[in-house]
Coordinates of C-alpha atoms and ligand atoms in Angstrom, one line a residue:
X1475 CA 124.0 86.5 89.4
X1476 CA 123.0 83.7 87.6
X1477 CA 120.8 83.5 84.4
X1478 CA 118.4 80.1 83.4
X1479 CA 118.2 78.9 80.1
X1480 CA 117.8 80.9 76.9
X1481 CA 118.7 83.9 78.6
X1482 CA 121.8 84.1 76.8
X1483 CA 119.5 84.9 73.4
X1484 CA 118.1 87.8 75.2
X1485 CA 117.4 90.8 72.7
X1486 CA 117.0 88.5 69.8
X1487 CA 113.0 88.0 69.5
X1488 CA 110.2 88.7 71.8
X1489 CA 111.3 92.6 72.8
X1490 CA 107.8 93.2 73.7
X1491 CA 107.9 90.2 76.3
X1492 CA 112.1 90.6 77.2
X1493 CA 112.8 93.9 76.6
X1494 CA 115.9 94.9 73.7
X1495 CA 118.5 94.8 75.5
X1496 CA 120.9 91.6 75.7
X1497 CA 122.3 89.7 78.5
X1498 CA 125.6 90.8 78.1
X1499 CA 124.4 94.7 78.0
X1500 CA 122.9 93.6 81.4
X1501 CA 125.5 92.1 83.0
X1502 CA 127.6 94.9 82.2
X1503 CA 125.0 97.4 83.2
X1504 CA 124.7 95.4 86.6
X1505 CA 129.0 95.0 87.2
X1506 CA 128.9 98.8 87.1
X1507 CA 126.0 99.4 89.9
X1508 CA 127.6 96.6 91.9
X1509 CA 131.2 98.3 91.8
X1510 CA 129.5 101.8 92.2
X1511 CA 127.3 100.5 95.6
X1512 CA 130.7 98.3 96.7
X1513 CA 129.2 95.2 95.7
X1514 CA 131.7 92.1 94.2
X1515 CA 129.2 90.6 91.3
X1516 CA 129.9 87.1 89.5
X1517 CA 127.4 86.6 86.3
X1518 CA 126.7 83.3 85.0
X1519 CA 124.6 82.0 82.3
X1520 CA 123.5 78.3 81.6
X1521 CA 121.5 76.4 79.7
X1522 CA 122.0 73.1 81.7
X1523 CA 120.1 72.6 85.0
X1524 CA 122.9 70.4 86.2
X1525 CA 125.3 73.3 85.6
X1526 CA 122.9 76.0 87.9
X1527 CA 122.6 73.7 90.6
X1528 CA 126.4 72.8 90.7
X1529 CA 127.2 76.7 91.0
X1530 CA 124.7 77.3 94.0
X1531 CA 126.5 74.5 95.7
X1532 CA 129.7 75.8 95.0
X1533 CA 128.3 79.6 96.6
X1534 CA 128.1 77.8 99.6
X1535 CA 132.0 77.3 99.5
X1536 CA 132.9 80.2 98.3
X1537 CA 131.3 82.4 101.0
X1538 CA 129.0 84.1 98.4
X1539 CA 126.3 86.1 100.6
X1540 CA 123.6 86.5 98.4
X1541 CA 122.3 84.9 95.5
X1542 CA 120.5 86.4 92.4
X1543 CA 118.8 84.4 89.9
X1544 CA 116.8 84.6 86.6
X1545 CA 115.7 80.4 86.9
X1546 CA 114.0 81.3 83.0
X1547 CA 111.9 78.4 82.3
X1548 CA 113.3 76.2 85.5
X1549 CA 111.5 78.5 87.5
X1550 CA 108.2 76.4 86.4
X1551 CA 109.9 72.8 86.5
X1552 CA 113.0 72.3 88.6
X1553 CA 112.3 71.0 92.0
X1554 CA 116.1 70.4 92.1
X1555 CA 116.9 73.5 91.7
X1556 CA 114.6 74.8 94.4
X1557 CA 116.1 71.9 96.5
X1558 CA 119.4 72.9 95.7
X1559 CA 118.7 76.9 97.3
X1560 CA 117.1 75.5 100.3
X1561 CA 119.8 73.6 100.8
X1562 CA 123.1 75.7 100.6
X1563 CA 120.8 78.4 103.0
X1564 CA 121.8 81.6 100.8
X1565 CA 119.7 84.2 101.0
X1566 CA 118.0 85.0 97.4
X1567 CA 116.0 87.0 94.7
X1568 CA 113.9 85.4 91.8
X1569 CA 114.2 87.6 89.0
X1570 CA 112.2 87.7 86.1
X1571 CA 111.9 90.2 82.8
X1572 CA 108.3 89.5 82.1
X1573 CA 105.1 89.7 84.6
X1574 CA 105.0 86.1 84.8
X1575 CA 101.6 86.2 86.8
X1576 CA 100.1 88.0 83.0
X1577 CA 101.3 85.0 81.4
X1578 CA 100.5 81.8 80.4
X1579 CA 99.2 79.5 83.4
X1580 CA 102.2 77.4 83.5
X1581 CA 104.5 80.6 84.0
X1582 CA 102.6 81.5 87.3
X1583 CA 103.8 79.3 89.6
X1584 CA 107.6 79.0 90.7
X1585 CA 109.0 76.1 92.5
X1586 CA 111.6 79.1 94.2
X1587 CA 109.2 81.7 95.2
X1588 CA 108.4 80.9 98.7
X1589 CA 111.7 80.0 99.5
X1590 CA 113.3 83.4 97.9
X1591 CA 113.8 86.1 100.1
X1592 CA 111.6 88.0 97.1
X1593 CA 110.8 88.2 93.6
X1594 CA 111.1 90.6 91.3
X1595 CA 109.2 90.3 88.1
X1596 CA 107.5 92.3 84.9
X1597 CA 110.2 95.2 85.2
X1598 CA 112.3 93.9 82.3
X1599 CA 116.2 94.9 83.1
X1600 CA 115.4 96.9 85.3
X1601 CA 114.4 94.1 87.4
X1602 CA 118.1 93.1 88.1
X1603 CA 118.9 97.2 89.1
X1604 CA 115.7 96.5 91.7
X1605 CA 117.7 92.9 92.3
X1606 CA 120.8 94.1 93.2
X1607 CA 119.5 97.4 95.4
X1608 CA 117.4 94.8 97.7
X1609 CA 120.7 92.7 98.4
X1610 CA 122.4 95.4 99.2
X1611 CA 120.1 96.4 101.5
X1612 CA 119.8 92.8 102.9
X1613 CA 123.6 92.7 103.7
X1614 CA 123.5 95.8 105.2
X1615 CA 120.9 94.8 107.9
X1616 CA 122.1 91.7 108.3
Ligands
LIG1977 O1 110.5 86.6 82.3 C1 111.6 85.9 82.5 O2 112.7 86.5 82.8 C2 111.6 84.4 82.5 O3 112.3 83.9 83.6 C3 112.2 84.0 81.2 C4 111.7 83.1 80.4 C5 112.3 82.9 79.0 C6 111.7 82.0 78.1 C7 112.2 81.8 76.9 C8 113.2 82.6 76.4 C9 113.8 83.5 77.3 S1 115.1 84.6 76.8 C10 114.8 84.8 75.1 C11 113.9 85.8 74.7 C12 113.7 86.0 73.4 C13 114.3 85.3 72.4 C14 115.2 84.3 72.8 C15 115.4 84.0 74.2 C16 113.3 83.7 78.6 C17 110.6 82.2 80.7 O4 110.9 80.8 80.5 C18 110.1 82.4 82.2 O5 108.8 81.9 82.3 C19 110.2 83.9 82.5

């Protein structure tokens, strides 16, 4: 699971666009689902696009099977990152807290969407719950 930039002030301003709770409430919401549904979840959170790319390279050696990721803003901007996901071949999920496509113009498109194996967006936490569900049934049909 990896979260974009700002993320990590989740539950600070903006409740009526991210929701109340904080990034560490759902990382520890979303270890407990994983564990309950057999599931081995590693959470990351950066501000730095470097850092985000360097740790979807590194799933590829470390035999992670699915990738989930909140890109925040990066989502809009980072053809790196996208090229980065295409690159290592992991399956993944775009998540997003807000309904990006009820936003501003610039939040509607994603550099990741077309690539992703789906996206998830406008559900708030809940979104990563949806996240996590659909890789699990992924793996399991894989
Ligand atoms: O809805 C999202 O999850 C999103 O990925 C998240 C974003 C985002 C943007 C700014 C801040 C934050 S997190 C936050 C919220 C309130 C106060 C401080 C930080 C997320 C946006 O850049 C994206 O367009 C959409």
């Amino acid at each position: 699971m990896l979260n974009g930039p700002n993320l990590n002030l989740l539950g600070t301003r903006e409740p009526d666009v991210y929701g109340h709770a904080t990034l560490d409430q759902i990382e520890h919401q979303l270890r407990e689902q994983a564990e309950a549904i057999g599931i081995t979840l590693d959470c990351r959170q950066s501000n730095a696009e470097h850092q985000l790319i360097d740790w979807v390279h590194e799933a590829r050696t470390t035999h992670v099977d699915f990738i989930l990721i909140n890109p925040g803003a990066y989502t809009h901007t980072s053809i790196a990152l996208r090229d980065a996901l295409a690159g290592v071949a992991i399956p993944f999920i775009e998540i997003h807290l807000s309904n990006i496509h009820a936003r501003e113009a610039f939040r509607q498109h994603s550099y990741l969407a077309d690539i992703a194996t789906g996206v998830i967006c406008g559900f708030g936490a809940q979104g990563y719950d949806f996240a996590l569900q659909a890789a699990k049934q992924q793996l399991s049909q894989s």
